[in-house]
PDB file of N, CA and C in Angstrom:
ATOM      1  N   MET A  15     -16.770  12.621  25.000  1.00 50.00           N
ATOM      2  CA  MET A  15     -16.404  12.684  23.794  1.00 50.00           C
ATOM      3  C   MET A  15     -17.473  12.504  22.987  1.00 50.00           C
ATOM      4  N   PRO A  16     -18.192  13.705  21.519  1.00 62.00           N
ATOM      5  CA  PRO A  16     -18.839  13.152  21.060  1.00 62.00           C
ATOM      6  C   PRO A  16     -18.008  12.400  19.459  1.00 62.00           C
ATOM      7  N   TYR A  17     -19.290  11.933  18.614  1.00 65.00           N
ATOM      8  CA  TYR A  17     -18.017  10.993  17.409  1.00 65.00           C
ATOM      9  C   TYR A  17     -17.523  11.685  16.836  1.00 65.00           C
ATOM     10  N   HIS A  18     -18.095  12.916  16.041  1.00 62.00           N
ATOM     11  CA  HIS A  18     -17.498  13.961  15.612  1.00 62.00           C
ATOM     12  C   HIS A  18     -16.643  14.579  15.405  1.00 62.00           C
ATOM     13  N   LEU A  19     -16.152  14.577  16.492  1.00 51.00           N
ATOM     14  CA  LEU A  19     -14.922  15.574  17.538  1.00 51.00           C
ATOM     15  C   LEU A  19     -13.836  14.125  17.040  1.00 51.00           C
ATOM     16  N   LEU A  20     -13.941  12.896  17.724  1.00 57.00           N
ATOM     17  CA  LEU A  20     -13.026  12.026  17.383  1.00 57.00           C
ATOM     18  C   LEU A  20     -12.341  11.342  16.036  1.00 57.00           C
ATOM     19  N   ILE A  21     -13.466  11.825  14.957  1.00 63.00           N
ATOM     20  CA  ILE A  21     -13.294  11.402  13.542  1.00 63.00           C
ATOM     21  C   ILE A  21     -12.512  13.081  12.473  1.00 63.00           C
ATOM     22  N   THR A  22     -11.890  14.012  13.324  1.00 67.00           N
ATOM     23  CA  THR A  22     -11.403  14.977  12.508  1.00 67.00           C
ATOM     24  C   THR A  22      -9.954  14.672  12.702  1.00 67.00           C
ATOM     25  N   ASP A  23      -9.328  14.389  12.999  1.00 78.00           N
ATOM     26  CA  ASP A  23      -7.811  13.419  12.029  1.00 78.00           C
ATOM     27  C   ASP A  23      -7.792  12.766  11.798  1.00 78.00           C
ATOM     28  N   LYS A  24      -8.878  12.194  11.058  1.00 83.00           N
ATOM     29  CA  LYS A  24      -8.706  11.201   9.921  1.00 83.00           C
ATOM     30  C   LYS A  24      -8.331  11.542   8.984  1.00 83.00           C
ATOM     31  N   LYS A  25      -7.759  10.822   8.427  1.00 89.00           N
ATOM     32  CA  LYS A  25      -7.581  11.309   6.486  1.00 89.00           C
ATOM     33  C   LYS A  25      -8.355  10.553   5.925  1.00 89.00           C
ATOM     34  N   PHE A  26      -9.709  10.938   4.741  1.00 90.00           N
ATOM     35  CA  PHE A  26      -9.557   9.743   4.197  1.00 90.00           C
ATOM     36  C   PHE A  26     -10.723  10.525   2.725  1.00 90.00           C
ATOM     37  N   ILE A  27     -10.320   9.222   1.988  1.00 92.00           N
ATOM     38  CA  ILE A  27     -11.331   9.111   0.909  1.00 92.00           C
ATOM     39  C   ILE A  27     -12.466   8.227   0.534  1.00 92.00           C
ATOM     40  N   ILE A  28     -13.280   8.750   0.480  1.00 92.00           N
ATOM     41  CA  ILE A  28     -14.705   7.610  -0.231  1.00 92.00           C
ATOM     42  C   ILE A  28     -15.052   7.055  -1.402  1.00 92.00           C
ATOM     43  N   ALA A  29     -15.403   6.319  -2.378  1.00 95.00           N
ATOM     44  CA  ALA A  29     -15.225   5.946  -3.308  1.00 95.00           C
ATOM     45  C   ALA A  29     -16.283   5.129  -3.506  1.00 95.00           C
ATOM     46  N   ASN A  30     -16.932   4.994  -5.007  1.00 96.00           N
ATOM     47  CA  ASN A  30     -18.004   4.568  -5.613  1.00 96.00           C
ATOM     48  C   ASN A  30     -17.554   2.959  -6.977  1.00 96.00           C
ATOM     49  N   ALA A  31     -17.501   2.594  -5.537  1.00 93.00           N
ATOM     50  CA  ALA A  31     -17.022   0.730  -5.717  1.00 93.00           C
ATOM     51  C   ALA A  31     -18.709   0.711  -7.556  1.00 93.00           C
ATOM     52  N   ARG A  32     -19.032   1.675  -7.241  1.00 95.00           N
ATOM     53  CA  ARG A  32     -19.978   0.692  -8.018  1.00 95.00           C
ATOM     54  C   ARG A  32     -19.927   1.377  -9.782  1.00 95.00           C
ATOM     55  N   VAL A  33     -18.973   1.585  -9.624  1.00 90.00           N
ATOM     56  CA  VAL A  33     -18.936   2.962 -11.408  1.00 90.00           C
ATOM     57  C   VAL A  33     -16.860   2.099 -11.430  1.00 90.00           C
ATOM     58  N   GLN A  34     -16.513   2.338 -13.069  1.00 87.00           N
ATOM     59  CA  GLN A  34     -15.744   1.599 -13.441  1.00 87.00           C
ATOM     60  C   GLN A  34     -14.691   2.237 -12.817  1.00 87.00           C
ATOM     61  N   ASN A  35     -13.681   1.902 -12.569  1.00 88.00           N
ATOM     62  CA  ASN A  35     -12.265   2.517 -11.621  1.00 88.00           C
ATOM     63  C   ASN A  35     -12.362   3.440 -10.591  1.00 88.00           C
ATOM     64  N   CYS A  36     -13.463   2.721  -9.348  1.00 93.00           N
ATOM     65  CA  CYS A  36     -13.712   3.065  -8.324  1.00 93.00           C
ATOM     66  C   CYS A  36     -13.805   4.640  -7.822  1.00 93.00           C
ATOM     67  N   ALA A  37     -14.733   5.681  -8.339  1.00 96.00           N
ATOM     68  CA  ALA A  37     -14.132   7.131  -8.897  1.00 96.00           C
ATOM     69  C   ALA A  37     -14.152   7.697  -7.244  1.00 96.00           C
ATOM     70  N   ILE A  38     -13.624   8.320  -6.994  1.00 97.00           N
ATOM     71  CA  ILE A  38     -13.589   9.039  -5.665  1.00 97.00           C
ATOM     72  C   ILE A  38     -15.182  10.070  -5.814  1.00 97.00           C
ATOM     73  N   ILE A  39     -15.873   9.970  -4.803  1.00 95.00           N
ATOM     74  CA  ILE A  39     -16.908  10.682  -4.325  1.00 95.00           C
ATOM     75  C   ILE A  39     -16.587  11.549  -3.346  1.00 95.00           C
ATOM     76  N   TYR A  40     -15.605  11.374  -2.731  1.00 92.00           N
ATOM     77  CA  TYR A  40     -15.279  12.715  -1.159  1.00 92.00           C
ATOM     78  C   TYR A  40     -14.286  12.304  -1.278  1.00 92.00           C
ATOM     79  N   CYS A  41     -13.368  13.559  -0.415  1.00 92.00           N
ATOM     80  CA  CYS A  41     -12.830  13.317   0.429  1.00 92.00           C
ATOM     81  C   CYS A  41     -12.166  14.153   1.504  1.00 92.00           C
ATOM     82  N   ASN A  42     -12.341  14.063   3.033  1.00 90.00           N
ATOM     83  CA  ASN A  42     -12.570  14.976   3.436  1.00 90.00           C
ATOM     84  C   ASN A  42     -11.000  16.187   3.607  1.00 90.00           C
ATOM     85  N   ASP A  43     -11.509  17.117   4.447  1.00 90.00           N
ATOM     86  CA  ASP A  43     -10.174  18.580   4.009  1.00 90.00           C
ATOM     87  C   ASP A  43      -8.413  17.772   4.646  1.00 90.00           C
ATOM     88  N   GLY A  44      -8.706  16.877   5.727  1.00 91.00           N
ATOM     89  CA  GLY A  44      -7.522  16.149   5.702  1.00 91.00           C
ATOM     90  C   GLY A  44      -6.657  15.667   4.783  1.00 91.00           C
ATOM     91  N   PHE A  45      -7.921  14.768   4.216  1.00 93.00           N
ATOM     92  CA  PHE A  45      -6.855  14.344   2.887  1.00 93.00           C
ATOM     93  C   PHE A  45      -6.366  14.984   2.313  1.00 93.00           C
ATOM     94  N   CYS A  46      -6.848  16.574   1.788  1.00 94.00           N
ATOM     95  CA  CYS A  46      -6.001  17.246   1.249  1.00 94.00           C
ATOM     96  C   CYS A  46      -5.267  18.113   1.881  1.00 94.00           C
ATOM     97  N   GLU A  47      -4.986  18.784   2.792  1.00 93.00           N
ATOM     98  CA  GLU A  47      -4.000  19.474   3.398  1.00 93.00           C
ATOM     99  C   GLU A  47      -3.355  18.308   3.423  1.00 93.00           C
ATOM    100  N   MET A  48      -3.131  16.683   3.793  1.00 93.00           N
ATOM    101  CA  MET A  48      -2.102  15.657   3.669  1.00 93.00           C
ATOM    102  C   MET A  48      -1.267  15.798   2.748  1.00 93.00           C
ATOM    103  N   THR A  49      -2.784  15.396   1.165  1.00 94.00           N
ATOM    104  CA  THR A  49      -1.373  15.227  -0.139  1.00 94.00           C
ATOM    105  C   THR A  49      -1.791  16.487  -1.083  1.00 94.00           C
ATOM    106  N   GLY A  50      -1.964  17.493  -0.834  1.00 94.00           N
ATOM    107  CA  GLY A  50      -1.648  19.421  -1.095  1.00 94.00           C
ATOM    108  C   GLY A  50      -2.418  19.070  -2.676  1.00 94.00           C
ATOM    109  N   PHE A  51      -3.399  18.326  -2.728  1.00 95.00           N
ATOM    110  CA  PHE A  51      -4.216  18.421  -3.417  1.00 95.00           C
ATOM    111  C   PHE A  51      -5.740  18.806  -3.393  1.00 95.00           C
ATOM    112  N   SER A  52      -6.594  19.864  -3.704  1.00 96.00           N
ATOM    113  CA  SER A  52      -7.647  20.729  -3.788  1.00 96.00           C
ATOM    114  C   SER A  52      -8.678  18.889  -3.957  1.00 96.00           C
ATOM    115  N   ARG A  53     -10.087  19.718  -3.393  1.00 95.00           N
ATOM    116  CA  ARG A  53     -10.811  18.653  -3.709  1.00 95.00           C
ATOM    117  C   ARG A  53     -11.459  18.532  -4.637  1.00 95.00           C
ATOM    118  N   PRO A  54     -11.604  19.551  -5.838  1.00 96.00           N
ATOM    119  CA  PRO A  54     -12.091  19.902  -6.976  1.00 96.00           C
ATOM    120  C   PRO A  54     -10.168  18.575  -8.226  1.00 96.00           C
ATOM    121  N   ASP A  55      -9.705  18.757  -7.250  1.00 95.00           N
ATOM    122  CA  ASP A  55      -7.841  17.922  -8.050  1.00 95.00           C
ATOM    123  C   ASP A  55      -8.180  16.620  -7.901  1.00 95.00           C
ATOM    124  N   VAL A  56      -9.689  15.916  -6.897  1.00 96.00           N
ATOM    125  CA  VAL A  56      -9.153  14.115  -6.184  1.00 96.00           C
ATOM    126  C   VAL A  56     -10.470  13.958  -7.193  1.00 96.00           C
ATOM    127  N   MET A  57     -11.444  14.885  -7.189  1.00 95.00           N
ATOM    128  CA  MET A  57     -12.830  14.233  -7.177  1.00 95.00           C
ATOM    129  C   MET A  57     -12.793  13.325  -8.621  1.00 95.00           C
ATOM    130  N   GLN A  58     -13.732  12.394  -8.392  1.00 94.00           N
ATOM    131  CA  GLN A  58     -13.996  11.175  -9.732  1.00 94.00           C
ATOM    132  C   GLN A  58     -11.881  10.630 -10.892  1.00 94.00           C
ATOM    133  N   LYS A  59     -11.333  10.785  -9.683  1.00 95.00           N
ATOM    134  CA  LYS A  59      -9.999  10.174  -9.935  1.00 95.00           C
ATOM    135  C   LYS A  59     -10.482   8.935  -8.951  1.00 95.00           C
ATOM    136  N   PRO A  60     -10.082   7.826  -9.799  1.00 95.00           N
ATOM    137  CA  PRO A  60     -10.075   6.217  -9.571  1.00 95.00           C
ATOM    138  C   PRO A  60      -9.562   6.180  -8.047  1.00 95.00           C
ATOM    139  N   CYS A  61      -9.184   5.758  -7.540  1.00 92.00           N
ATOM    140  CA  CYS A  61      -9.678   5.319  -5.394  1.00 92.00           C
ATOM    141  C   CYS A  61      -8.441   4.327  -5.329  1.00 92.00           C
ATOM    142  N   THR A  62      -7.221   4.223  -6.573  1.00 92.00           N
ATOM    143  CA  THR A  62      -6.066   3.642  -6.485  1.00 92.00           C
ATOM    144  C   THR A  62      -5.047   4.556  -6.460  1.00 92.00           C
ATOM    145  N   CYS A  63      -5.922   5.989  -6.246  1.00 92.00           N
ATOM    146  CA  CYS A  63      -4.965   7.635  -5.800  1.00 92.00           C
ATOM    147  C   CYS A  63      -3.851   6.861  -7.007  1.00 92.00           C
ATOM    148  N   ASP A  64      -3.510   6.881  -8.251  1.00 91.00           N
ATOM    149  CA  ASP A  64      -2.518   6.841  -8.602  1.00 91.00           C
ATOM    150  C   ASP A  64      -1.901   9.292  -8.725  1.00 91.00           C
ATOM    151  N   PHE A  65      -2.673   9.452  -8.761  1.00 90.00           N
ATOM    152  CA  PHE A  65      -2.220  10.549  -8.544  1.00 90.00           C
ATOM    153  C   PHE A  65      -0.812  11.330  -7.561  1.00 90.00           C
ATOM    154  N   LEU A  66      -0.865  10.153  -6.443  1.00 91.00           N
ATOM    155  CA  LEU A  66      -0.648  10.211  -5.737  1.00 91.00           C
ATOM    156  C   LEU A  66       0.934  10.049  -5.875  1.00 91.00           C
ATOM    157  N   HIS A  67       0.886   9.027  -6.983  1.00 89.00           N
ATOM    158  CA  HIS A  67       2.758   8.125  -7.090  1.00 89.00           C
ATOM    159  C   HIS A  67       3.440   8.913  -8.717  1.00 89.00           C
ATOM    160  N   GLY A  68       4.598   9.399  -7.770  1.00 86.00           N
ATOM    161  CA  GLY A  68       4.916   9.863  -8.991  1.00 86.00           C
ATOM    162  C   GLY A  68       6.498   9.285  -9.045  1.00 86.00           C
ATOM    163  N   PRO A  69       7.930  10.355  -9.682  1.00 84.00           N
ATOM    164  CA  PRO A  69       9.025   9.257  -9.990  1.00 84.00           C
ATOM    165  C   PRO A  69       9.990   8.935  -8.927  1.00 84.00           C
ATOM    166  N   GLU A  70       9.338   9.940  -7.443  1.00 80.00           N
ATOM    167  CA  GLU A  70       9.954   9.415  -5.756  1.00 80.00           C
ATOM    168  C   GLU A  70       9.796   8.228  -5.444  1.00 80.00           C
ATOM    169  N   THR A  71       8.101   8.319  -6.216  1.00 76.00           N
ATOM    170  CA  THR A  71       7.572   7.096  -4.957  1.00 76.00           C
ATOM    171  C   THR A  71       8.191   5.277  -5.159  1.00 76.00           C
ATOM    172  N   LYS A  72       8.374   4.946  -3.572  1.00 68.00           N
ATOM    173  CA  LYS A  72       9.176   4.130  -3.714  1.00 68.00           C
ATOM    174  C   LYS A  72       7.678   2.621  -3.520  1.00 68.00           C
TER     175      LYS A  72
END
């Protein structure tokens, strides 16, 4: 099976470790679907993904 077909079910972000807060520079469609955030909502946020933490987060 081709490699690109093996990673289609993965959800991930890529961050730039060379800038303060390690800003997110890419997120794939799987990450957007899983979180409910659009790509523009995620881009340039810190890679700690604090935007995913809410009042009900344990």
